[in-house]
Amino acid sequence: MSYIDVIVFGVLISSKCSLQGAVFPPWFKFGAASAAYQVEGGWNASDKGESIWDHLLHTRSDITAESANGDVACDSYHLWKRDIEMCEELGLDMYRLSISWPRLLPSGFPNHISEYGKNYYSNLIDGLLEKGIQPVVTLYHFDLPQSLQDLGGWANPLIADWFADYARVVFTLYGDRVKIWLTLNEPFGICDVGYNLQHAPYLNDTEVGRYLCNKNTMLAHAKAWRVYQEEFKPRYNGKVSLSTLFIWYEPLTPDDKELTELTIEHWEGRYAHPIFSKQGGWPPKIQQFLDDAAKKEGYHQPRLPPFTAEEIELVRGTYDFYGLNHYTTRKVRKARPDEVIGSWPFYGSKELGIVLENDRSWPVGAVDWFAMYPEGLWKQLHWLKNTYGVNEILITENGYVNVDDDLEDWKRMKYIRDNLEQIQYAIEDGVNVTGYIHWTLMDNFEWLAGYKVNFGLYAVNFTDPERKRVPRESARYYAKVTRGRSYDYLHVGLNYD
Ligand code: BGC
C-alpha cells in the first residue's frame, strides 16, 4: 500500500499516487463518533445510576456474544485523555460523544446532579476544545436510566417531559461550549430494535410498545429542541437535531416500487416525517396501512398512536439540520406466499410482507446484510433534500464492520473513500452536506455482538487492563483525509475482492 507524502503519527509516509479528487470545501468538517455505554465503562463509578444496558446485561448475560457487557468497555471513563489524543492524531474537526443520562442524573431526574458525571463530561469537552476539536454531543445513545424504564421507559408519555428536563440540565452545564447537539441517537434503534429483542430494554412488543415508543421519542426530541430554542439559543446560538438511521432502499423489480416506498415510510418516515416534513405528523401511507392492520387484528385503537393537531405543531420543524446515520442499502421485494420472512430490520418485515436482500452485484462486508453500495448514500442524500427540503445534512455515522482484528483494514479505507466520494458528488449537485463523522473512533462494545465485531479506526485490546489503543491503517488513511481534505490518498483495492 502506498500513500502521498504526509506526516502522521510522527512518521513521513511516501506514496506513488497523486491527489486527484476534488478538495472538500473549507466549511466541510471531518469527525469520528462514539457513544457512552459503548466506550466509557465505569458502569458503577461514584454515584452513577444503573442504565437499561447495565441492568439487561447483568441479568441476561446469555444474550451477548461471549457474554460481553460494557462494564469496562474501552475504559474511556478513565482514559478520556488518550481518546482526545487520538482525535488529535486523526486531525479531527469534530468528535461526537454521548452523555450517559444515569451518569449525570443518577435517579433519572434533575433532583440530583452527579458532581462526578458533571465533571467527567466537562473535562472531556474542555479537553477537546483545547485541541481545537469541536464536541458534537448526543444526549441519548440507548442508555436510559433503569429507574425510568421501571416507570415504563419510552412507552410512558411522561418521558417527553423527563427528557426535556434532562436536556435542560445538559444545556445549562455545557451550552456555553457545545454548539452542535443531537437529542436522540436513532429513535428507530430505541423503539424498533429495543422492542424487538435486539437491544435494551429487550422487550418483545413490536405491535404496541414499539409504536408508543415511536411517538414518545418524537415528542421528547421536540420538547428538548424547544427548550434549547427558547432558553439557550439566544445566548449560545448552537444547532440541535437528532440522528436518524437510514438504510437506503431500492425496489428489486419495478413491481416492488410501491412496497419500497412503504418500507421507506415505515423505517425512516415514522422517525423523520413528523419532524422534517412540511405537513408534519405520521407519513400518511404507513399510518393508513398500520391503522387498517390494527382493525383487522381486532384492536380498538390504532397501534401507531395518532398525534393531536397540537402535537403535530409541537414536533414539526424542530430541527436545525438533518443528522444522518447511514451504513448500507437493501433491495426490497414482495415476499412469496408462505415464504419464511427473516427478522426486521435487516431481513424483512412480516408486517409489510417484504423481504430485504442485497443486489448480487454489491460486495458484501463481514456481516451478510452489510452491502457496499456507496451510490446508495448519494441517492439518499438527494432523497432527503428533495423530500424534506432540508437545508443542511450532517453525516453523524458511517462506517465499516469487520469481524477480524486486522490492522491492515483496507476494506474500511475503501469504504470511507467511496462514501466520501459520493458525498462530494452530492455536494457538487447542490446538497448541503456539511460534515462527515465516522463511526467509530475505536473498537467498542457493539451491543449484542459484544466485542466480536469492530468498526474502529483504532483497535482496542480488550484483554489488556490498560485497554491499549492501536491505530489501524484506516486511522492513518483518515488522518490524511482530514488534513488533505480529500479522500484520494488511497490506491489499494480498486474493488472489494
Ligand atoms: C449505532 C451505534 C452502533 C453502530 C454500528 C449505529 O446504528 O448508533 O451505536 O454501534 O450503528 O452497529
Short mmCIF file of C-alpha atoms and ligand atoms in Angstrom, two decimals:
data_model
loop_
_atom_site.label_atom_id
_atom_site.label_comp_id
_atom_site.label_asym_id
_atom_site.label_seq_id
_atom_site.Cartn_x
_atom_site.Cartn_y
_atom_site.Cartn_z
CA MET A 1 0.00 0.00 0.00
CA SER A 2 1.24 3.49 -0.62
CA TYR A 3 0.18 6.99 0.04
CA ILE A 4 1.24 10.53 -0.75
CA ASP A 5 3.74 12.32 1.48
CA VAL A 6 2.17 13.30 4.74
CA ILE A 7 3.38 13.32 8.30
CA VAL A 8 1.01 11.40 10.51
CA PHE A 9 1.68 9.88 13.88
CA GLY A 10 5.11 11.50 13.58
CA VAL A 11 6.03 9.39 10.54
CA LEU A 12 6.64 10.53 7.00
CA ILE A 13 4.81 8.20 4.66
CA SER A 14 5.55 8.36 0.95
CA SER A 15 3.37 7.38 -1.89
CA LYS A 16 3.26 6.94 -5.61
CA CYS A 17 -0.24 8.26 -6.03
CA SER A 18 -1.23 11.80 -6.79
CA LEU A 19 -4.08 13.79 -5.41
CA GLN A 20 -6.89 13.52 -7.91
CA GLY A 21 -10.20 14.03 -6.13
CA ALA A 22 -11.55 17.47 -5.54
CA VAL A 23 -10.76 19.00 -2.19
CA PHE A 24 -13.66 19.31 0.24
CA PRO A 25 -14.79 22.89 0.84
CA PRO A 26 -13.27 24.62 3.89
CA TRP A 27 -16.55 24.58 5.79
CA PHE A 28 -16.83 20.78 5.49
CA LYS A 29 -15.87 19.11 8.79
CA PHE A 30 -14.44 15.69 9.48
CA GLY A 31 -15.11 13.82 12.69
CA ALA A 32 -15.38 10.50 14.46
CA ALA A 33 -18.03 9.25 16.86
CA SER A 34 -18.52 7.16 19.98
CA ALA A 35 -21.29 6.53 22.48
CA ALA A 36 -21.23 6.47 26.27
CA TYR A 37 -22.20 2.87 27.00
CA GLN A 38 -20.05 1.56 24.16
CA VAL A 39 -16.81 3.16 25.41
CA GLU A 40 -16.97 4.56 28.91
CA GLY A 41 -17.08 1.60 31.26
CA GLY A 42 -17.14 2.85 34.86
CA TRP A 43 -20.65 1.48 35.00
CA ASN A 44 -20.94 1.97 38.76
CA ALA A 45 -18.25 4.60 39.28
CA SER A 46 -19.07 7.10 42.01
CA ASP A 47 -22.81 7.74 42.21
CA LYS A 48 -23.72 6.72 38.65
CA GLY A 49 -27.21 5.27 38.29
CA GLU A 50 -27.92 1.97 36.55
CA SER A 51 -28.75 2.16 32.85
CA ILE A 52 -31.02 -0.22 30.95
CA TRP A 53 -27.91 -1.81 29.40
CA ASP A 54 -26.28 -2.33 32.81
CA HIS A 55 -29.47 -3.88 34.04
CA LEU A 56 -30.09 -6.03 31.00
CA LEU A 57 -26.60 -7.48 30.75
CA HIS A 58 -26.26 -8.08 34.47
CA THR A 59 -29.44 -10.13 34.37
CA ARG A 60 -29.21 -11.65 30.86
CA SER A 61 -25.52 -12.28 30.20
CA ASP A 62 -26.57 -15.04 27.77
CA ILE A 63 -27.76 -12.65 25.08
CA THR A 64 -24.45 -11.09 24.00
CA ALA A 65 -21.57 -12.72 22.15
CA GLU A 66 -19.24 -14.25 24.73
CA SER A 67 -21.49 -12.84 27.47
CA ALA A 68 -19.79 -9.49 26.98
CA ASN A 69 -21.01 -6.26 28.53
CA GLY A 70 -19.96 -2.63 28.78
CA ASP A 71 -18.89 -2.66 32.44
CA VAL A 72 -15.37 -1.65 31.42
CA ALA A 73 -15.60 -1.39 27.61
CA CYS A 74 -12.78 0.92 26.42
CA ASP A 75 -12.50 2.39 29.91
CA SER A 76 -12.88 5.86 28.48
CA TYR A 77 -14.17 6.92 31.87
CA HIS A 78 -10.51 6.82 32.88
CA LEU A 79 -8.75 7.02 29.52
CA TRP A 80 -10.55 10.02 28.04
CA LYS A 81 -7.29 11.96 27.69
CA ARG A 82 -5.96 9.25 25.40
CA ASP A 83 -9.21 9.47 23.39
CA ILE A 84 -8.64 13.18 22.87
CA GLU A 85 -5.08 12.46 21.83
CA MET A 86 -6.39 10.03 19.21
CA CYS A 87 -8.81 12.65 17.91
CA GLU A 88 -5.83 14.94 17.57
CA GLU A 89 -3.74 12.30 15.80
CA LEU A 90 -6.59 11.88 13.35
CA GLY A 91 -6.74 15.62 12.72
CA LEU A 92 -10.45 15.71 13.55
CA ASP A 93 -12.51 18.87 13.38
CA MET A 94 -15.26 17.24 15.48
CA TYR A 95 -15.68 14.44 18.00
CA ARG A 96 -19.16 13.09 18.57
CA LEU A 97 -19.68 11.75 22.09
CA SER A 98 -22.77 10.95 24.07
CA ILE A 99 -23.72 11.72 27.63
CA SER A 100 -24.88 8.92 29.84
CA TRP A 101 -28.16 10.12 31.35
CA PRO A 102 -27.78 7.97 34.52
CA ARG A 103 -24.16 9.12 34.97
CA LEU A 104 -25.26 12.74 35.07
CA LEU A 105 -28.64 12.25 36.74
CA PRO A 106 -28.36 9.06 38.84
CA SER A 107 -32.10 8.97 39.61
CA GLY A 108 -33.05 9.91 36.06
CA PHE A 109 -34.48 13.18 37.38
CA PRO A 110 -32.79 16.54 37.96
CA ASN A 111 -33.25 16.31 41.74
CA HIS A 112 -29.64 15.18 41.97
CA ILE A 113 -26.90 16.13 39.52
CA SER A 114 -23.80 14.00 39.94
CA GLU A 115 -20.69 16.08 40.52
CA TYR A 116 -18.59 13.25 39.09
CA GLY A 117 -20.72 12.94 35.99
CA LYS A 118 -20.80 16.68 35.55
CA ASN A 119 -17.01 16.98 35.81
CA TYR A 120 -16.32 14.00 33.59
CA TYR A 121 -18.13 15.49 30.62
CA SER A 122 -16.93 18.99 31.40
CA ASN A 123 -13.30 17.85 31.31
CA LEU A 124 -13.85 15.89 28.13
CA ILE A 125 -15.47 18.86 26.41
CA ASP A 126 -12.77 21.27 27.59
CA GLY A 127 -10.03 18.84 26.58
CA LEU A 128 -11.40 18.64 23.07
CA LEU A 129 -11.81 22.39 22.76
CA GLU A 130 -8.24 22.96 23.93
CA LYS A 131 -7.12 20.93 20.93
CA GLY A 132 -9.41 22.83 18.60
CA ILE A 133 -11.82 19.89 18.24
CA GLN A 134 -15.50 20.68 18.29
CA PRO A 135 -17.58 18.44 20.54
CA VAL A 136 -20.80 17.16 18.95
CA VAL A 137 -22.88 15.93 21.85
CA THR A 138 -25.66 13.35 21.79
CA LEU A 139 -27.96 13.49 24.79
CA TYR A 140 -29.18 9.93 24.47
CA HIS A 141 -27.49 6.97 22.82
CA PHE A 142 -29.58 4.00 24.03
CA ASP A 143 -28.72 4.07 27.77
CA LEU A 144 -31.89 5.06 29.61
CA PRO A 145 -31.77 5.19 33.42
CA GLN A 146 -33.23 1.87 34.62
CA SER A 147 -35.30 3.85 37.15
CA LEU A 148 -37.20 5.39 34.24
CA GLN A 149 -37.55 2.06 32.46
CA ASP A 150 -39.21 0.80 35.65
CA LEU A 151 -41.76 3.56 35.12
CA GLY A 152 -42.47 2.45 31.57
CA GLY A 153 -39.49 4.00 29.78
CA TRP A 154 -40.16 5.21 26.27
CA ALA A 155 -43.69 3.78 26.32
CA ASN A 156 -44.72 6.26 29.03
CA PRO A 157 -45.77 9.61 27.51
CA LEU A 158 -44.34 11.44 30.54
CA ILE A 159 -40.89 10.59 29.27
CA ALA A 160 -41.07 13.52 26.87
CA ASP A 161 -41.02 15.89 29.86
CA TRP A 162 -38.43 13.84 31.74
CA PHE A 163 -36.20 14.03 28.69
CA ALA A 164 -36.75 17.77 28.31
CA ASP A 165 -35.77 18.24 31.98
CA TYR A 166 -32.61 16.22 31.43
CA ALA A 167 -31.84 18.18 28.27
CA ARG A 168 -32.21 21.45 30.17
CA VAL A 169 -29.62 20.29 32.72
CA VAL A 170 -27.19 19.35 29.95
CA PHE A 171 -27.70 22.59 28.01
CA THR A 172 -27.22 24.58 31.24
CA LEU A 173 -23.97 22.79 32.07
CA TYR A 174 -22.33 22.70 28.66
CA GLY A 175 -24.30 25.03 26.38
CA ASP A 176 -21.58 27.67 26.59
CA ARG A 177 -19.09 25.26 24.98
CA VAL A 178 -21.10 22.82 22.82
CA LYS A 179 -22.58 24.21 19.63
CA ILE A 180 -23.85 21.06 17.90
CA TRP A 181 -26.34 18.87 19.72
CA LEU A 182 -28.15 15.66 18.89
CA THR A 183 -31.08 14.90 21.15
CA LEU A 184 -31.61 11.22 20.36
CA ASN A 185 -29.48 8.73 18.54
CA GLU A 186 -31.64 6.64 16.23
CA PRO A 187 -35.12 6.53 17.70
CA PHE A 188 -35.51 3.63 15.26
CA GLY A 189 -32.93 1.75 17.34
CA ILE A 190 -34.61 2.75 20.59
CA CYS A 191 -38.05 1.53 19.50
CA ASP A 192 -37.96 -0.82 16.51
CA VAL A 193 -34.85 -2.60 17.76
CA GLY A 194 -35.29 -2.20 21.53
CA TYR A 195 -38.84 -3.58 21.44
CA ASN A 196 -37.80 -6.42 19.14
CA LEU A 197 -35.44 -8.37 21.42
CA GLN A 198 -32.34 -6.87 19.81
CA HIS A 199 -31.44 -4.00 22.17
CA ALA A 200 -32.22 -2.91 25.71
CA PRO A 201 -34.84 -2.83 27.15
CA TYR A 202 -35.04 -6.11 25.24
CA LEU A 203 -38.80 -6.24 25.05
CA ASN A 204 -40.83 -8.36 22.71
CA ASP A 205 -43.50 -5.84 21.89
CA THR A 206 -43.41 -4.91 18.24
CA GLU A 207 -47.18 -4.43 17.97
CA VAL A 208 -47.90 -1.81 20.62
CA GLY A 209 -44.86 -0.83 22.72
CA ARG A 210 -42.74 -0.10 19.69
CA TYR A 211 -45.26 2.42 18.36
CA LEU A 212 -45.86 4.10 21.72
CA CYS A 213 -42.10 4.47 21.88
CA ASN A 214 -42.06 5.87 18.34
CA LYS A 215 -44.50 8.63 19.22
CA ASN A 216 -42.88 9.44 22.57
CA THR A 217 -39.39 9.75 21.09
CA MET A 218 -40.75 12.29 18.61
CA LEU A 219 -42.34 14.32 21.42
CA ALA A 220 -39.24 14.03 23.61
CA HIS A 221 -36.98 15.25 20.82
CA ALA A 222 -39.33 18.13 20.04
CA LYS A 223 -39.59 19.27 23.64
CA ALA A 224 -35.81 19.19 24.10
CA TRP A 225 -35.33 21.12 20.85
CA ARG A 226 -37.81 23.74 22.05
CA VAL A 227 -36.08 24.03 25.44
CA TYR A 228 -32.87 24.88 23.59
CA GLN A 229 -34.62 27.17 21.15
CA GLU A 230 -36.38 29.20 23.81
CA GLU A 231 -33.96 29.18 26.72
CA PHE A 232 -30.48 28.74 25.23
CA LYS A 233 -30.39 29.62 21.56
CA PRO A 234 -30.48 33.40 22.12
CA ARG A 235 -27.36 33.13 24.32
CA TYR A 236 -25.39 30.34 22.65
CA ASN A 237 -26.65 30.15 19.09
CA GLY A 238 -25.98 26.42 18.71
CA LYS A 239 -27.76 23.91 16.49
CA VAL A 240 -29.91 20.99 17.59
CA SER A 241 -31.21 17.96 15.72
CA LEU A 242 -31.30 14.19 16.14
CA SER A 243 -29.56 11.31 14.37
CA THR A 244 -31.76 9.07 12.29
CA LEU A 245 -30.63 5.73 10.91
CA PHE A 246 -31.49 5.30 7.28
CA ILE A 247 -30.73 2.28 5.22
CA TRP A 248 -31.33 3.22 1.61
CA TYR A 249 -33.98 1.03 -0.04
CA GLU A 250 -34.44 0.20 -3.70
CA PRO A 251 -37.08 -1.94 -5.38
CA LEU A 252 -35.80 -5.31 -6.60
CA THR A 253 -38.10 -5.15 -9.63
CA PRO A 254 -40.31 -2.34 -10.98
CA ASP A 255 -43.26 -4.16 -9.39
CA ASP A 256 -41.76 -3.61 -5.95
CA LYS A 257 -41.74 0.18 -6.22
CA GLU A 258 -44.82 0.84 -4.10
CA LEU A 259 -43.74 -1.57 -1.40
CA THR A 260 -40.35 0.13 -1.34
CA GLU A 261 -41.98 3.50 -0.75
CA LEU A 262 -43.96 1.97 2.09
CA THR A 263 -40.79 0.44 3.51
CA ILE A 264 -39.07 3.83 3.47
CA GLU A 265 -42.05 5.38 5.27
CA HIS A 266 -42.01 2.52 7.77
CA TRP A 267 -38.32 2.68 8.54
CA GLU A 268 -37.40 6.31 8.01
CA GLY A 269 -40.67 8.16 7.68
CA ARG A 270 -42.01 7.24 11.10
CA TYR A 271 -38.94 8.92 12.61
CA ALA A 272 -38.38 11.77 10.18
CA HIS A 273 -41.71 12.85 8.68
CA PRO A 274 -43.13 14.24 11.96
CA ILE A 275 -40.06 16.49 12.32
CA PHE A 276 -38.78 17.26 8.83
CA SER A 277 -41.79 17.24 6.50
CA LYS A 278 -43.69 20.44 5.75
CA GLN A 279 -47.02 18.94 6.86
CA GLY A 280 -45.75 17.11 9.97
CA GLY A 281 -47.42 14.10 11.59
CA TRP A 282 -47.06 10.49 10.53
CA PRO A 283 -46.32 9.63 6.91
CA PRO A 284 -49.85 9.11 5.54
CA LYS A 285 -49.39 5.77 3.72
CA ILE A 286 -47.81 3.91 6.60
CA GLN A 287 -50.29 5.39 9.07
CA GLN A 288 -53.18 4.14 6.93
CA PHE A 289 -51.52 0.78 6.46
CA LEU A 290 -50.97 0.31 10.20
CA ASP A 291 -54.46 1.54 11.09
CA ASP A 292 -56.02 -0.96 8.68
CA ALA A 293 -53.83 -3.72 10.09
CA ALA A 294 -54.82 -2.86 13.66
CA LYS A 295 -58.52 -3.01 12.76
CA LYS A 296 -58.14 -6.40 11.10
CA GLU A 297 -56.26 -7.67 14.13
CA GLY A 298 -59.12 -6.68 16.44
CA TYR A 299 -57.57 -3.65 18.12
CA HIS A 300 -59.97 -0.86 19.00
CA GLN A 301 -57.29 1.83 18.88
CA PRO A 302 -54.66 2.46 16.20
CA ARG A 303 -51.42 0.76 17.18
CA LEU A 304 -49.47 3.78 15.90
CA PRO A 305 -50.90 6.39 18.27
CA PRO A 306 -52.18 9.41 16.34
CA PHE A 307 -50.77 12.86 17.05
CA THR A 308 -53.20 15.57 18.10
CA ALA A 309 -53.17 18.72 15.96
CA GLU A 310 -51.28 20.43 18.77
CA GLU A 311 -48.67 17.68 18.91
CA ILE A 312 -48.16 17.83 15.15
CA GLU A 313 -47.28 21.51 15.52
CA LEU A 314 -45.12 20.83 18.56
CA VAL A 315 -42.94 18.38 16.64
CA ARG A 316 -42.97 19.83 13.13
CA GLY A 317 -39.86 21.78 12.16
CA THR A 318 -37.88 21.01 15.32
CA TYR A 319 -34.50 20.78 13.63
CA ASP A 320 -31.57 22.94 12.63
CA PHE A 321 -30.02 20.35 10.29
CA TYR A 322 -30.53 16.71 9.35
CA GLY A 323 -28.33 14.22 11.27
CA LEU A 324 -27.92 11.11 9.16
CA ASN A 325 -26.54 7.71 10.15
CA HIS A 326 -26.05 5.64 7.03
CA TYR A 327 -24.34 2.29 6.55
CA THR A 328 -25.79 0.31 3.69
CA THR A 329 -28.53 -0.31 1.12
CA ARG A 330 -31.10 -3.11 0.78
CA LYS A 331 -33.32 -4.27 -2.06
CA VAL A 332 -37.00 -4.65 -1.30
CA ARG A 333 -39.22 -7.32 -2.79
CA LYS A 334 -42.66 -8.71 -2.06
CA ALA A 335 -42.48 -11.91 -0.06
CA ARG A 336 -43.72 -15.01 -1.87
CA PRO A 337 -46.79 -16.73 -0.43
CA ASP A 338 -45.72 -18.95 2.51
CA GLU A 339 -42.16 -17.66 2.38
CA VAL A 340 -40.44 -17.50 5.76
CA ILE A 341 -39.60 -13.85 6.31
CA GLY A 342 -36.41 -13.00 8.19
CA SER A 343 -36.42 -10.60 11.09
CA TRP A 344 -36.92 -6.85 10.92
CA PRO A 345 -34.99 -4.67 10.45
CA PHE A 346 -32.35 -6.26 8.19
CA TYR A 347 -34.01 -9.23 6.53
CA GLY A 348 -37.64 -8.39 6.07
CA SER A 349 -40.92 -7.42 7.67
CA LYS A 350 -43.81 -9.79 8.23
CA GLU A 351 -45.98 -6.77 8.85
CA LEU A 352 -45.29 -5.36 5.37
CA GLY A 353 -44.90 -8.73 3.66
CA ILE A 354 -41.46 -7.83 2.35
CA VAL A 355 -38.09 -9.49 2.05
CA LEU A 356 -34.89 -7.42 2.12
CA GLU A 357 -31.96 -8.58 0.02
CA ASN A 358 -28.64 -7.49 -1.41
CA ASP A 359 -28.18 -6.93 -5.08
CA ARG A 360 -25.92 -9.67 -6.43
CA SER A 361 -23.52 -7.11 -7.85
CA TRP A 362 -22.83 -5.48 -4.47
CA PRO A 363 -19.83 -6.69 -2.49
CA VAL A 364 -20.89 -7.83 0.96
CA GLY A 365 -19.00 -7.00 4.15
CA ALA A 366 -18.26 -9.17 7.12
CA VAL A 367 -21.95 -9.26 8.06
CA ASP A 368 -24.32 -10.65 5.42
CA TRP A 369 -26.73 -7.69 5.30
CA PHE A 370 -23.94 -5.15 5.05
CA ALA A 371 -23.59 -4.49 1.32
CA MET A 372 -21.14 -1.97 -0.05
CA TYR A 373 -23.13 0.28 -2.30
CA PRO A 374 -21.90 3.85 -1.78
CA GLU A 375 -24.18 5.16 -4.53
CA GLY A 376 -26.99 4.42 -2.05
CA LEU A 377 -25.68 7.23 0.13
CA TRP A 378 -25.68 9.64 -2.81
CA LYS A 379 -29.27 8.67 -3.65
CA GLN A 380 -30.31 9.01 -0.06
CA LEU A 381 -28.79 12.48 0.30
CA HIS A 382 -30.74 13.57 -2.76
CA TRP A 383 -33.89 11.94 -1.42
CA LEU A 384 -33.60 13.85 1.85
CA LYS A 385 -33.12 17.13 0.07
CA ASN A 386 -35.96 16.52 -2.36
CA THR A 387 -38.39 15.01 0.11
CA TYR A 388 -37.96 17.30 3.10
CA GLY A 389 -36.12 20.25 1.59
CA VAL A 390 -33.60 20.10 4.44
CA ASN A 391 -31.17 22.99 4.48
CA GLU A 392 -28.19 21.11 5.88
CA ILE A 393 -27.19 17.48 6.34
CA LEU A 394 -24.51 16.29 8.75
CA ILE A 395 -23.47 12.66 8.41
CA THR A 396 -23.40 11.64 12.06
CA GLU A 397 -22.40 7.98 11.44
CA ASN A 398 -20.97 5.93 8.61
CA GLY A 399 -18.50 3.10 8.96
CA TYR A 400 -17.39 -0.37 8.08
CA VAL A 401 -17.95 -3.50 10.14
CA ASN A 402 -15.25 -6.13 10.39
CA VAL A 403 -15.02 -9.43 12.20
CA ASP A 404 -11.30 -9.98 12.24
CA ASP A 405 -8.91 -7.80 14.11
CA ASP A 406 -6.76 -6.93 11.11
CA LEU A 407 -4.77 -3.73 11.45
CA GLU A 408 -4.44 -3.62 7.65
CA ASP A 409 -8.12 -2.85 7.22
CA TRP A 410 -8.05 -1.66 3.64
CA LYS A 411 -11.70 -2.55 3.06
CA ARG A 412 -12.59 0.02 5.72
CA MET A 413 -10.39 2.55 3.92
CA LYS A 414 -12.10 1.82 0.63
CA TYR A 415 -15.49 2.10 2.30
CA ILE A 416 -14.59 5.52 3.72
CA ARG A 417 -13.12 6.63 0.41
CA ASP A 418 -16.11 5.55 -1.64
CA ASN A 419 -18.65 7.08 0.71
CA LEU A 420 -16.75 10.38 0.82
CA GLU A 421 -16.68 10.36 -2.96
CA GLN A 422 -20.46 10.07 -3.10
CA ILE A 423 -20.80 12.84 -0.53
CA GLN A 424 -18.64 15.04 -2.68
CA TYR A 425 -20.77 14.28 -5.73
CA ALA A 426 -23.87 15.20 -3.73
CA ILE A 427 -22.26 18.48 -2.64
CA GLU A 428 -21.43 19.24 -6.26
CA ASP A 429 -25.10 18.62 -7.06
CA GLY A 430 -26.11 21.23 -4.52
CA VAL A 431 -26.93 19.06 -1.49
CA ASN A 432 -25.59 20.94 1.53
CA VAL A 433 -23.67 18.21 3.38
CA THR A 434 -21.55 19.99 5.96
CA GLY A 435 -19.64 17.17 7.61
CA TYR A 436 -18.76 13.51 7.89
CA ILE A 437 -18.48 11.83 11.29
CA HIS A 438 -17.00 8.38 11.04
CA TRP A 439 -18.32 5.51 13.14
CA THR A 440 -16.20 4.87 15.10
CA LEU A 441 -13.10 6.25 16.77
CA MET A 442 -12.08 2.90 18.25
CA ASP A 443 -13.42 -0.62 18.61
CA ASN A 444 -16.03 -0.68 21.30
CA PHE A 445 -18.92 -2.62 22.77
CA GLU A 446 -21.07 -3.39 19.74
CA TRP A 447 -24.34 -4.17 21.56
CA LEU A 448 -25.44 -7.79 21.25
CA ALA A 449 -22.38 -8.59 19.12
CA GLY A 450 -20.21 -7.67 22.11
CA TYR A 451 -16.56 -7.30 21.06
CA LYS A 452 -16.81 -9.84 18.22
CA VAL A 453 -17.21 -7.24 15.50
CA ASN A 454 -15.38 -3.97 15.13
CA PHE A 455 -15.89 -0.60 13.49
CA GLY A 456 -12.84 1.19 14.92
CA LEU A 457 -10.20 3.33 13.28
CA TYR A 458 -8.21 2.26 16.33
CA ALA A 459 -8.10 -1.32 17.55
CA VAL A 460 -8.53 -1.81 21.28
CA ASN A 461 -7.09 -4.73 23.17
CA PHE A 462 -9.99 -5.75 25.40
CA THR A 463 -7.98 -8.35 27.30
CA ASP A 464 -5.42 -5.75 28.32
CA PRO A 465 -6.34 -4.00 31.58
CA GLU A 466 -4.84 -0.84 30.05
CA ARG A 467 -7.19 -1.13 27.07
CA LYS A 468 -4.36 -0.17 24.75
CA ARG A 469 -5.48 1.54 21.55
CA VAL A 470 -3.52 0.94 18.32
CA PRO A 471 -4.16 2.83 15.07
CA ARG A 472 -5.24 0.73 12.13
CA GLU A 473 -4.23 1.59 8.59
CA SER A 474 -7.64 3.21 8.27
CA ALA A 475 -6.67 5.63 11.06
CA ARG A 476 -3.55 6.59 9.10
CA TYR A 477 -5.61 6.96 5.96
CA TYR A 478 -8.31 9.03 7.67
CA ALA A 479 -5.66 11.27 9.23
CA LYS A 480 -4.53 12.10 5.71
CA VAL A 481 -8.06 12.65 4.53
CA THR A 482 -8.78 15.14 7.33
CA ARG A 483 -5.55 17.04 6.78
CA GLY A 484 -5.57 16.97 2.98
CA ARG A 485 -9.37 17.37 2.91
CA SER A 486 -9.58 14.81 0.15
CA TYR A 487 -10.26 11.07 0.06
CA ASP A 488 -7.79 10.46 -2.70
CA TYR A 489 -4.92 9.12 -0.63
CA LEU A 490 -5.66 5.55 -1.42
CA HIS A 491 -4.96 3.41 -4.38
CA VAL A 492 -5.28 -0.01 -2.97
CA GLY A 493 -8.11 -2.39 -3.60
CA LEU A 494 -9.96 -0.98 -6.55
CA ASN A 495 -12.65 -3.46 -5.70
CA TYR A 496 -13.58 -5.39 -2.57
CA ASP A 497 -12.40 -8.83 -3.73
C1 BGC B 1 -25.47 2.89 16.33
C2 BGC B 1 -24.15 2.55 17.01
C3 BGC B 1 -23.68 1.20 16.52
C4 BGC B 1 -23.49 1.28 15.02
C5 BGC B 1 -22.93 0.02 14.39
C6 BGC B 1 -25.45 2.61 14.84
O1 BGC B 1 -26.70 2.35 14.37
O2 BGC B 1 -25.80 4.23 16.58
O3 BGC B 1 -24.34 2.57 18.38
O4 BGC B 1 -22.53 0.78 17.16
O5 BGC B 1 -24.73 1.52 14.43
O6 BGC B 1 -23.79 -1.05 14.54
#
